[in-house]
PDB file of C-alpha atoms and ligand atoms in Angstrom:
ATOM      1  CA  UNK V  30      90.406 143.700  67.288  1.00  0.00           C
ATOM      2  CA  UNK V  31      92.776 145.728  65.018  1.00  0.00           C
ATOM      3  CA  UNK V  32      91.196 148.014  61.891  1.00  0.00           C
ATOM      4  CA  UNK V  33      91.484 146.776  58.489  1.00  0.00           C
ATOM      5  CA  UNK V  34      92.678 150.314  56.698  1.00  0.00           C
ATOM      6  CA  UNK V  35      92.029 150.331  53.633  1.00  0.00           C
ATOM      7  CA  UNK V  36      94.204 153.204  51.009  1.00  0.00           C
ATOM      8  CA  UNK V  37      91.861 153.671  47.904  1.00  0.00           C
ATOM      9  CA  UNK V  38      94.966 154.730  45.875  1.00  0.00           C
ATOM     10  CA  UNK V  39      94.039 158.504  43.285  1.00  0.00           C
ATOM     11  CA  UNK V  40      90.665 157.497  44.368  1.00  0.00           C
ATOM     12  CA  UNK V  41      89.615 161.010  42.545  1.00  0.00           C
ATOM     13  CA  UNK V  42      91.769 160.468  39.122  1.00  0.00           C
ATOM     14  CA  UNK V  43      91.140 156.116  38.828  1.00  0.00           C
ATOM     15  CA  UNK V  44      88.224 155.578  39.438  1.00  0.00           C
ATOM     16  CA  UNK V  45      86.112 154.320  36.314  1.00  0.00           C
ATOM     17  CA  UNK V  46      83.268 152.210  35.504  1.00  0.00           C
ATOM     18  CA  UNK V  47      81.825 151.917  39.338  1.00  0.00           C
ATOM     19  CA  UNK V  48      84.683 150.493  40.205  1.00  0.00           C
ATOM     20  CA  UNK V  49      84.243 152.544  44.199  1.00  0.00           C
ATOM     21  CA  UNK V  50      81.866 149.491  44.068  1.00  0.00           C
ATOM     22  CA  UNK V  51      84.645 147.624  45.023  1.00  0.00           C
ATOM     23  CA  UNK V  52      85.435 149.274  48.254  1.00  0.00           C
ATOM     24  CA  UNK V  53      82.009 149.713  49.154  1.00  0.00           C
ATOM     25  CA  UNK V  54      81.946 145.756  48.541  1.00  0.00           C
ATOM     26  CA  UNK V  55      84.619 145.294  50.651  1.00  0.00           C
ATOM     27  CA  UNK V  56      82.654 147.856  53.190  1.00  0.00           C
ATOM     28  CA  UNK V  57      79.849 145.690  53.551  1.00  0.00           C
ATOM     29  CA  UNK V  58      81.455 142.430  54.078  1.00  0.00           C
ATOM     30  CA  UNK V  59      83.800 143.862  56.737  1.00  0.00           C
ATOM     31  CA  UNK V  60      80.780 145.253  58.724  1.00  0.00           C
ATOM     32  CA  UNK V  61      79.061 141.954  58.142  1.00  0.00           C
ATOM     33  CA  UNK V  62      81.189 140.461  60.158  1.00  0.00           C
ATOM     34  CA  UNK V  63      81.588 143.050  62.741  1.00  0.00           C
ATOM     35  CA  UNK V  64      85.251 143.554  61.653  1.00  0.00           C
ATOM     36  CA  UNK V  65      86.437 147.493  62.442  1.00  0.00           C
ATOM     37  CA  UNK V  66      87.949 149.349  59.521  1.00  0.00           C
ATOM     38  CA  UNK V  67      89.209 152.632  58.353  1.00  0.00           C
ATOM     39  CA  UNK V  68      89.259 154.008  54.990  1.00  0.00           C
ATOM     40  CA  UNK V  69      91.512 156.625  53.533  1.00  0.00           C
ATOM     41  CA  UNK V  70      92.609 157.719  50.089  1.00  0.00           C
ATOM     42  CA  UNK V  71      96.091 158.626  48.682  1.00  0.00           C
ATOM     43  CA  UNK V  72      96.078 161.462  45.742  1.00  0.00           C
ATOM     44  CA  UNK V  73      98.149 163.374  43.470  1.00  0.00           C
ATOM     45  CA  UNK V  74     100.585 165.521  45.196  1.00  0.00           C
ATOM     46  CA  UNK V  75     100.421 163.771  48.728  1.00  0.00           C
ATOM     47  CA  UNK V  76     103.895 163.397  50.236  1.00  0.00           C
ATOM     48  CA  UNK V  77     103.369 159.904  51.454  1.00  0.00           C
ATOM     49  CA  UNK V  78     101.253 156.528  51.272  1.00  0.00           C
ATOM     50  CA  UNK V  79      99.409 156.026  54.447  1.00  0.00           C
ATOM     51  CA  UNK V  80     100.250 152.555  55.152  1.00  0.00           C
ATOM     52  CA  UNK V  81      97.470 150.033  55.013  1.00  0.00           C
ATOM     53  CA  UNK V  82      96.581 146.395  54.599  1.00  0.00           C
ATOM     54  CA  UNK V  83      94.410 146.245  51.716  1.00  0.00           C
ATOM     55  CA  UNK V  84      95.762 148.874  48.925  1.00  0.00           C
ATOM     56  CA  UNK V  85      92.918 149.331  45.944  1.00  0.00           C
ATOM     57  CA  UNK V  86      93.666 151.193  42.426  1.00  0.00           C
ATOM     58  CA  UNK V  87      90.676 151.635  39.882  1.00  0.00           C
ATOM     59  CA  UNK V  88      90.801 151.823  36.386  1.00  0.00           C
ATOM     60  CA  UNK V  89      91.005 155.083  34.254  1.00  0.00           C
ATOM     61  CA  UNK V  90      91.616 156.168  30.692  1.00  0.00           C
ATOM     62  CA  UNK V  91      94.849 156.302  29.257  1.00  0.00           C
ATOM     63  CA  UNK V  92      95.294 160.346  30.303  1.00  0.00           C
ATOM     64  CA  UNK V  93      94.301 159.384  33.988  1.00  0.00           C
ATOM     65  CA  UNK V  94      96.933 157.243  33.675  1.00  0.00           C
ATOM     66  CA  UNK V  95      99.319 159.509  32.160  1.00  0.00           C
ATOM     67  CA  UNK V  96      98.067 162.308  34.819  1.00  0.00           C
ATOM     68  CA  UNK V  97      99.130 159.990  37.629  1.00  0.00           C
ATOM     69  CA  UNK V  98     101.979 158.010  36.979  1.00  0.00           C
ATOM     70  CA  UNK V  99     104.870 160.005  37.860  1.00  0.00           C
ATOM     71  CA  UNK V 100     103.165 160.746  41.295  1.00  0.00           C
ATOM     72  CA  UNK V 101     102.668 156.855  41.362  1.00  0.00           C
ATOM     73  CA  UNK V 102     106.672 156.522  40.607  1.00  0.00           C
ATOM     74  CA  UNK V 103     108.007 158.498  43.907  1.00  0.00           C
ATOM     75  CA  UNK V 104     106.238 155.585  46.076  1.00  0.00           C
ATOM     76  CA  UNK V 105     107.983 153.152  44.494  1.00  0.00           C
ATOM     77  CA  UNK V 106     110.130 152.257  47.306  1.00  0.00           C
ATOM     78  CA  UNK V 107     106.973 152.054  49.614  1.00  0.00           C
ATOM     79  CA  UNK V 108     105.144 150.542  47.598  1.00  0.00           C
ATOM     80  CA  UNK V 109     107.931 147.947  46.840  1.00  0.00           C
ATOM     81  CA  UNK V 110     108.118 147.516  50.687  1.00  0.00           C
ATOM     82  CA  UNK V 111     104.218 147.149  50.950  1.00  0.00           C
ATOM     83  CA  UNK V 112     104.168 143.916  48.216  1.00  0.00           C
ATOM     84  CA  UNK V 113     107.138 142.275  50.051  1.00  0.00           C
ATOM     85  CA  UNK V 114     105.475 142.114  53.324  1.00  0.00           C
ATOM     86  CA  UNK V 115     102.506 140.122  51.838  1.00  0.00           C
ATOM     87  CA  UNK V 116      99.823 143.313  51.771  1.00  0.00           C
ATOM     88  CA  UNK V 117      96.848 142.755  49.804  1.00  0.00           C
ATOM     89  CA  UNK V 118      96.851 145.099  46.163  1.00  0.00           C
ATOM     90  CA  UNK V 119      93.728 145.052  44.324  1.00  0.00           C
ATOM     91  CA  UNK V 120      94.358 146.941  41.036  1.00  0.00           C
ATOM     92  CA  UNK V 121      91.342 147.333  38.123  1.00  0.00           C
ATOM     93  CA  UNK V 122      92.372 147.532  34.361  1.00  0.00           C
ATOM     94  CA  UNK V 123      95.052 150.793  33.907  1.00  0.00           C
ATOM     95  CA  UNK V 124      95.886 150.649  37.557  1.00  0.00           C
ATOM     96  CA  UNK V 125      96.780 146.771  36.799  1.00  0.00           C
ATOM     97  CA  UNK V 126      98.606 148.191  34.450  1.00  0.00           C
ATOM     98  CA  UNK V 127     100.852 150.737  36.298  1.00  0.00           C
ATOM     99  CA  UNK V 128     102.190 148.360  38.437  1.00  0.00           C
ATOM    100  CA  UNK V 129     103.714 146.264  35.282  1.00  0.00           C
ATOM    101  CA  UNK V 130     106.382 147.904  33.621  1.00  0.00           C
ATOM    102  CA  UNK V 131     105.189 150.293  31.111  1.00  0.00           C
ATOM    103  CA  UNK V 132     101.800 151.236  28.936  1.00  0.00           C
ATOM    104  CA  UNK V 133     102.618 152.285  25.584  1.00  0.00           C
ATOM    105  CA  UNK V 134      99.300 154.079  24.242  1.00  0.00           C
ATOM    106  CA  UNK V 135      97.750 154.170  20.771  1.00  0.00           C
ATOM    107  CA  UNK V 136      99.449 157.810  20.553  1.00  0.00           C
ATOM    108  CA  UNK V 137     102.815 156.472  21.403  1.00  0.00           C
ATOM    109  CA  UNK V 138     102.965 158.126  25.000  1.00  0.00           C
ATOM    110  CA  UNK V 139     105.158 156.490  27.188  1.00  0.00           C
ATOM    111  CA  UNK V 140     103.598 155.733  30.796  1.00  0.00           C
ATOM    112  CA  UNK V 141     106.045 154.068  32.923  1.00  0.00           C
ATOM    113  CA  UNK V 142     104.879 152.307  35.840  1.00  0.00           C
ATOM    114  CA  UNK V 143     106.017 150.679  38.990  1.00  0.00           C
ATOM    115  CA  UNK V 144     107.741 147.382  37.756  1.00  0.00           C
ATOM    116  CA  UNK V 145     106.807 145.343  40.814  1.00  0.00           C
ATOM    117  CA  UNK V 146     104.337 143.018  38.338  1.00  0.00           C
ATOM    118  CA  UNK V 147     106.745 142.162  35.380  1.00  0.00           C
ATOM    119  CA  UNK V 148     104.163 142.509  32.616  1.00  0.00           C
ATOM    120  CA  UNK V 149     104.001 145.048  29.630  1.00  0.00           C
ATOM    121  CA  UNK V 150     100.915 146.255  27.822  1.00  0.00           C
ATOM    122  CA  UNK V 151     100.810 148.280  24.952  1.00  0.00           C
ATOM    123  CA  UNK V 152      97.507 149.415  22.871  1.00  0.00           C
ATOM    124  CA  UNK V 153      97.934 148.952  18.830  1.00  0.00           C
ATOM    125  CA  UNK V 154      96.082 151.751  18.057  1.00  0.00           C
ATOM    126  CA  UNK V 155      93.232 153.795  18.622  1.00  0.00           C
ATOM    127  CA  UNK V 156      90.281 151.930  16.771  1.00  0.00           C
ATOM    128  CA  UNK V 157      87.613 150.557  18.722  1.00  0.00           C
ATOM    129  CA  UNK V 158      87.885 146.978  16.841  1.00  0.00           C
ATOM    130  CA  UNK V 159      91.267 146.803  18.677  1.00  0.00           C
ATOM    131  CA  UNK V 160      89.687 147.218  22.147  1.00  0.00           C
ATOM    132  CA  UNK V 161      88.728 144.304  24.135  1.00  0.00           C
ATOM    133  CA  UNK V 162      85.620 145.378  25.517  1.00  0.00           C
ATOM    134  CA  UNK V 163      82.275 143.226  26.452  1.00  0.00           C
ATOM    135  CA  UNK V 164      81.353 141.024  30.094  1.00  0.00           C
ATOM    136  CA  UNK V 165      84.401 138.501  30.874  1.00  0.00           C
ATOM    137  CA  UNK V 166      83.609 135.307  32.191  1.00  0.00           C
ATOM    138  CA  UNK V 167      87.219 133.396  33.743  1.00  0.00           C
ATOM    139  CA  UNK V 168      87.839 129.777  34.879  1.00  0.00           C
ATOM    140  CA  UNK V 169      89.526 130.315  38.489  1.00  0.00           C
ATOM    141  CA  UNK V 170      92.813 128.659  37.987  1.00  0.00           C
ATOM    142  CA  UNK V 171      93.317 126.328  40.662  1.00  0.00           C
ATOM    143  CA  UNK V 172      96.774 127.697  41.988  1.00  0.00           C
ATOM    144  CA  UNK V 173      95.174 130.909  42.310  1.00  0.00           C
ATOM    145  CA  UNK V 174      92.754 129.426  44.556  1.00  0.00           C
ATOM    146  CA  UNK V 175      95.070 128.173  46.728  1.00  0.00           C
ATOM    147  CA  UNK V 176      96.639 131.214  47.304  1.00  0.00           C
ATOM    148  CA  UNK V 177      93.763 132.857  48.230  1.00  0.00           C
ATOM    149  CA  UNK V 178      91.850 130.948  49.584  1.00  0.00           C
ATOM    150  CA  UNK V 179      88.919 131.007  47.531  1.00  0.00           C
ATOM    151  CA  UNK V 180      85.693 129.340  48.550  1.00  0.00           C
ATOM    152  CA  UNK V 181      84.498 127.808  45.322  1.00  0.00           C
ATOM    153  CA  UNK V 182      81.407 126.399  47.164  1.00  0.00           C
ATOM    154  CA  UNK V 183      80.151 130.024  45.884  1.00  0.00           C
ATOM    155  CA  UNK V 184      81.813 129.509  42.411  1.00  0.00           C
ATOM    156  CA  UNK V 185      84.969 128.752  40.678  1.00  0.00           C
ATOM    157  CA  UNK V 186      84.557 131.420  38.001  1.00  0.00           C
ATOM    158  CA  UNK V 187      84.444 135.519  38.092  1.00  0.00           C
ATOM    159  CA  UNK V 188      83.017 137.632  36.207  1.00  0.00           C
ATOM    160  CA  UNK V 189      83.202 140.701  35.053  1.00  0.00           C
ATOM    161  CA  UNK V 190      82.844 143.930  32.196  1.00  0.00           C
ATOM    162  CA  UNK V 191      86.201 144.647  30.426  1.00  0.00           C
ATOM    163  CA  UNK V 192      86.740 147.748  28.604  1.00  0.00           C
ATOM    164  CA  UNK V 193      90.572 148.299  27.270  1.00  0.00           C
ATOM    165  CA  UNK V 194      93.112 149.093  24.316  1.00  0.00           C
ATOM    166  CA  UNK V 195      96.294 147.847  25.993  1.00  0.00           C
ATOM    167  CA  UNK V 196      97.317 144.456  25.423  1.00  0.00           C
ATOM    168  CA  UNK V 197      99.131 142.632  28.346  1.00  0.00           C
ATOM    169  CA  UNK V 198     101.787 140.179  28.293  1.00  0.00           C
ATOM    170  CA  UNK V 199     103.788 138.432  31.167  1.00  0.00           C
ATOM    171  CA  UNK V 200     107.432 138.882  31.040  1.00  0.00           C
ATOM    172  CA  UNK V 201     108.405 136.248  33.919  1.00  0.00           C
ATOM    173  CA  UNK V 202     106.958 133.145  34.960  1.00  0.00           C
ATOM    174  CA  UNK V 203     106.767 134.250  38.980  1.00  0.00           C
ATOM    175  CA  UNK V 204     103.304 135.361  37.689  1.00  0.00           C
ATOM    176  CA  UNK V 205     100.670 133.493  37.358  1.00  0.00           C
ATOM    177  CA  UNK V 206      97.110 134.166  35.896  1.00  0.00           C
ATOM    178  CA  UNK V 207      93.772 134.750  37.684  1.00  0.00           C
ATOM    179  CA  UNK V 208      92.263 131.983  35.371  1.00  0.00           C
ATOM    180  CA  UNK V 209      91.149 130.912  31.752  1.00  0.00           C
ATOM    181  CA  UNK V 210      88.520 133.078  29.944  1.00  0.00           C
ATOM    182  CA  UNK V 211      85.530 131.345  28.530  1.00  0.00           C
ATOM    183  CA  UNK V 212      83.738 134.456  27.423  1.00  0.00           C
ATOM    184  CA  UNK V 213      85.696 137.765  26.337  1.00  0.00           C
ATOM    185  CA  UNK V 214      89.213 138.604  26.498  1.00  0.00           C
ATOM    186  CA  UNK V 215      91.164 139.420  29.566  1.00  0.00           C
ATOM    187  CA  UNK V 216      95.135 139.917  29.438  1.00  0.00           C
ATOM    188  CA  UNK V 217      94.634 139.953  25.835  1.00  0.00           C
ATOM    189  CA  UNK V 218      92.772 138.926  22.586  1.00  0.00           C
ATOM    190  CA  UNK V 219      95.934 136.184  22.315  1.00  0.00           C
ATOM    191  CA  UNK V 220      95.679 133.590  25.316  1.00  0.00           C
ATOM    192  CA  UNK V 221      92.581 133.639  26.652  1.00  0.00           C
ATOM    193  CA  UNK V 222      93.994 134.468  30.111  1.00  0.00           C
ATOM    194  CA  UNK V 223      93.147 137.031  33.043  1.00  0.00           C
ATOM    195  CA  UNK V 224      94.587 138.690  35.116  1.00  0.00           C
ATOM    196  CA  UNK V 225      97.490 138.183  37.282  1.00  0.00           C
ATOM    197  CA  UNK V 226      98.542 137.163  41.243  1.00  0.00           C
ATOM    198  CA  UNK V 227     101.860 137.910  42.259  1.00  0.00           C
ATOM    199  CA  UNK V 228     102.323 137.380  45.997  1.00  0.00           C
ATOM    200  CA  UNK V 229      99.398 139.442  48.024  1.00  0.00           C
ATOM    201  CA  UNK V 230      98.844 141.774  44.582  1.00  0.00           C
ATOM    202  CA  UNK V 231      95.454 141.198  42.383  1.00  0.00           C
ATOM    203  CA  UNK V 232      95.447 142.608  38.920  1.00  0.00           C
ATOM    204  CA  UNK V 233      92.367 141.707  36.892  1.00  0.00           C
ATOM    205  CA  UNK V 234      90.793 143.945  33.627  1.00  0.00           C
ATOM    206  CA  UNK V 235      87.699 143.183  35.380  1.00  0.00           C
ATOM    207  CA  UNK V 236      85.107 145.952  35.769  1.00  0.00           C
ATOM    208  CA  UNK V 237      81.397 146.102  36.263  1.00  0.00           C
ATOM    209  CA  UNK V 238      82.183 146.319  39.586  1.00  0.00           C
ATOM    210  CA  UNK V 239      84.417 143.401  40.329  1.00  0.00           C
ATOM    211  CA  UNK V 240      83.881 142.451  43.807  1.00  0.00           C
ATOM    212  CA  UNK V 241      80.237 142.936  44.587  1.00  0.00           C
ATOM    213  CA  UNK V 242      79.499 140.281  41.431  1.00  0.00           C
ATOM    214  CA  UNK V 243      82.432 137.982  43.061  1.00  0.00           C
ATOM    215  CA  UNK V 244      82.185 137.983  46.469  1.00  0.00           C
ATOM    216  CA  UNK V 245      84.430 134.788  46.770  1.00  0.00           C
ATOM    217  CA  UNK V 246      86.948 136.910  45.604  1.00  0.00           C
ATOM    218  CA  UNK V 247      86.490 140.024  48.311  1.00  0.00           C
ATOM    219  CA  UNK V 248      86.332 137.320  51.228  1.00  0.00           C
ATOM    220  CA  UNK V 249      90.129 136.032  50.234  1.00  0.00           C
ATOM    221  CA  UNK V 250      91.133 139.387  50.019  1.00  0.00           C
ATOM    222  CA  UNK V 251      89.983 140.164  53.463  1.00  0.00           C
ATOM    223  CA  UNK V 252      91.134 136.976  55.130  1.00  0.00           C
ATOM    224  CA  UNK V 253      94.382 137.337  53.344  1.00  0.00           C
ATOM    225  CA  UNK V 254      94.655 140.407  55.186  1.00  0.00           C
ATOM    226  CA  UNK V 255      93.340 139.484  58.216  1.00  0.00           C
ATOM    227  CA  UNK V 256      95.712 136.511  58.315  1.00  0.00           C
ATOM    228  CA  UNK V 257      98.613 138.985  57.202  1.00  0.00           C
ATOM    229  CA  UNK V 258      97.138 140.454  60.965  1.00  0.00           C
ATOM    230  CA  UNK V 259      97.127 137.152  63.006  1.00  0.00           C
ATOM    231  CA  UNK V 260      93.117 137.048  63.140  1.00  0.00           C
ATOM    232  CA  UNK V 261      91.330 134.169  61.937  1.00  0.00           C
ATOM    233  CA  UNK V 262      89.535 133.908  58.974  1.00  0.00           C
ATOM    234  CA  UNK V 263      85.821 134.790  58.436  1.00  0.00           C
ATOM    235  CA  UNK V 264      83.514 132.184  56.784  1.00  0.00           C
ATOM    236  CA  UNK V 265      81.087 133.188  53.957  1.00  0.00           C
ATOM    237  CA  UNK V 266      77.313 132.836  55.085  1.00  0.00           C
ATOM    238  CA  UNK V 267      75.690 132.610  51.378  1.00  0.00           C
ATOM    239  CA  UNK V 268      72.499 133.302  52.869  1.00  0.00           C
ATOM    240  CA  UNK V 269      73.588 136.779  53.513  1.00  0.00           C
ATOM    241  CA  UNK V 270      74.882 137.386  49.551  1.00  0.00           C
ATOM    242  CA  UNK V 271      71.052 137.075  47.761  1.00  0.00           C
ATOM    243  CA  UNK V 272      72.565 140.097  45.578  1.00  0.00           C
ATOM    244  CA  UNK V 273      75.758 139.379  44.982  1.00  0.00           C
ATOM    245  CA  UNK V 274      75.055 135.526  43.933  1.00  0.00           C
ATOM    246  CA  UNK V 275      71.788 137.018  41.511  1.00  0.00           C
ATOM    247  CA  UNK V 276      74.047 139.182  39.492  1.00  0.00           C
ATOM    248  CA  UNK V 277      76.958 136.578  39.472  1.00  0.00           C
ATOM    249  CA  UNK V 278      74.604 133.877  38.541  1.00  0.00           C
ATOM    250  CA  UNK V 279      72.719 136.326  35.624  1.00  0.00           C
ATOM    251  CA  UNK V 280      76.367 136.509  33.386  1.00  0.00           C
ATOM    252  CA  UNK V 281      77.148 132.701  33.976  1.00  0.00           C
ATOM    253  CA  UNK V 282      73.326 132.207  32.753  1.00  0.00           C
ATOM    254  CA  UNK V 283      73.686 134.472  30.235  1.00  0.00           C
ATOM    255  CA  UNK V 284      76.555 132.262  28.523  1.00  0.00           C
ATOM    256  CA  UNK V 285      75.269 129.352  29.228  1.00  0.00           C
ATOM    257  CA  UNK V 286      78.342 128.201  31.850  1.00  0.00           C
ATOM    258  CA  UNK V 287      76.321 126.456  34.604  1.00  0.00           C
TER     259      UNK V 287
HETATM  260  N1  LIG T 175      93.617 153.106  29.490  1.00  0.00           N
HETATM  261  C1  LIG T 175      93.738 151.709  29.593  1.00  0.00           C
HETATM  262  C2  LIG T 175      93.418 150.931  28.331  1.00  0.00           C
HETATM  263  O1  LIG T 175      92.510 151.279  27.588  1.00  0.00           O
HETATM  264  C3  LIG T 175      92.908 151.248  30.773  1.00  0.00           C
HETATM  265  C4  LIG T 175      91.433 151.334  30.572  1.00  0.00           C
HETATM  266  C5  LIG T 175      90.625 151.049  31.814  1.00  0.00           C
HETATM  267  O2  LIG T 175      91.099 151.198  32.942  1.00  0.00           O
HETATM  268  N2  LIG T 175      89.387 150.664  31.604  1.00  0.00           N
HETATM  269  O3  LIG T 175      94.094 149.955  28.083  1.00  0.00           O
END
């Protein structure tokens, strides 16, 4: 069987909150299953993106951001390529952002990013009343499901721990959200909506980590890119995710959802 590779994108400048927890989520599932990977890492100042099938960018704070986003801008092109054959993105909170259009900060610093998600987010200033922080608890939206693939015998929610000034807003409505949020923020402290699919890219403000609390979530990414390889798709054994469906189950408890 081919490798899944997997590029953990400025793995040493994003990388916030636990969110390696993600890979290592990934990881586990993968060798579950028996499935061969490789993982590699693309950083500031390396002349090219090692081509993969599942890309992953962390979270950071605003000056990680600002300390990576011009290296970020001379991949566009591959990058650009990479989303229009169907590869599978996973991007966490300021990497999320980067690949909308632009994060204005509280200071008024510019950050452009990639443009391939057609969002903007901008923070409103610097207080910590204006950040959206706290655990996130989202509604799968059913088109997002489909997409994916999700097996909602697990759940039909996610949940996470969101920590961030910038405010996002969809400029196009080729986007469509990850879900509704019942508990917290997401996007931003307007709609109570999070996070975004556009073709095989996942952008969620979801921390804490995300994947190992929603493992629904890091089987469709896998099987997305395992279809995007010809290979069938793997089946969730819930017997084998004790862990992951405890500390799922704990937030939904916590608020009361199920
Ligand atoms: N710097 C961004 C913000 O605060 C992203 C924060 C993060 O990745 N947690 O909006």
């Amino acid at each position: 069987m081919k490798k899944i590779r997997i590029n953990h994108l400025y793995s040493q400048s994003m990388n916030i909150y636990g969110d390696i927890g993600n890979i290592k989520a990934l990881l586990h599932i993968l060798d579950l299953h028996n499935i061969p990977f490789e993982i590699f890492s693309t950083e500031i100042g390396d002349n090219k993106v090692k081509e993969a099938d599942i890309y992953f960018l962390g979270g950071g704070q605003d000056k990680d951001q600002y300390s990576v986003f011009k290296d970020l801008l001379r991949h566009k092109s591959f990058i650009s390529d990479e989303v229009k054959k169907d590869k599978v993105f996973l991007l966490i909170c300021g990497g999320y952002q980067l690949f909308g259009k632009f994060f204005l900060d509280a200071e008024g610093n510019f950050i452009e990013g990639l443009g391939i998600l057609d969002i903007e987010t901008k923070a409103p200033d610097n207080k910590v009343t204006s950040r959206c922080i706290g655990n996130i608890v989202v509604k799968l939206n059913p088109d997002f499901i489909q997409r994916f693939d999700i097996d909602t015998s697990f759940s039909d929610y996610i949940v996470g721990f969101e920590n961030h000034g910038g405010q996002t807003f969809f400029k196009n409505d080729s986007l469509i959200f990850l879900g509704d949020v019942i508990q917290g923020f997401g996007n931003n402290s307007f709609e109570k909506k999070e996070g975004c699919n556009y073709k095989g890219i996942i952008g969620t403000y979801m921390h804490g980590s995300f994947l190992p609390k929603n493992p629904h979530i890091t089987y469709g990414i896998i099987n997305r890119a395992l279809h995007n390889q010809n290979i069938n798709a793997i089946k969730m054994d819930k017997t084998k995710l004790i862990y992951e469906s405890k500390a799922h189950k704990y937030i939904l408890n916590k608020y009361q959802i199920v």
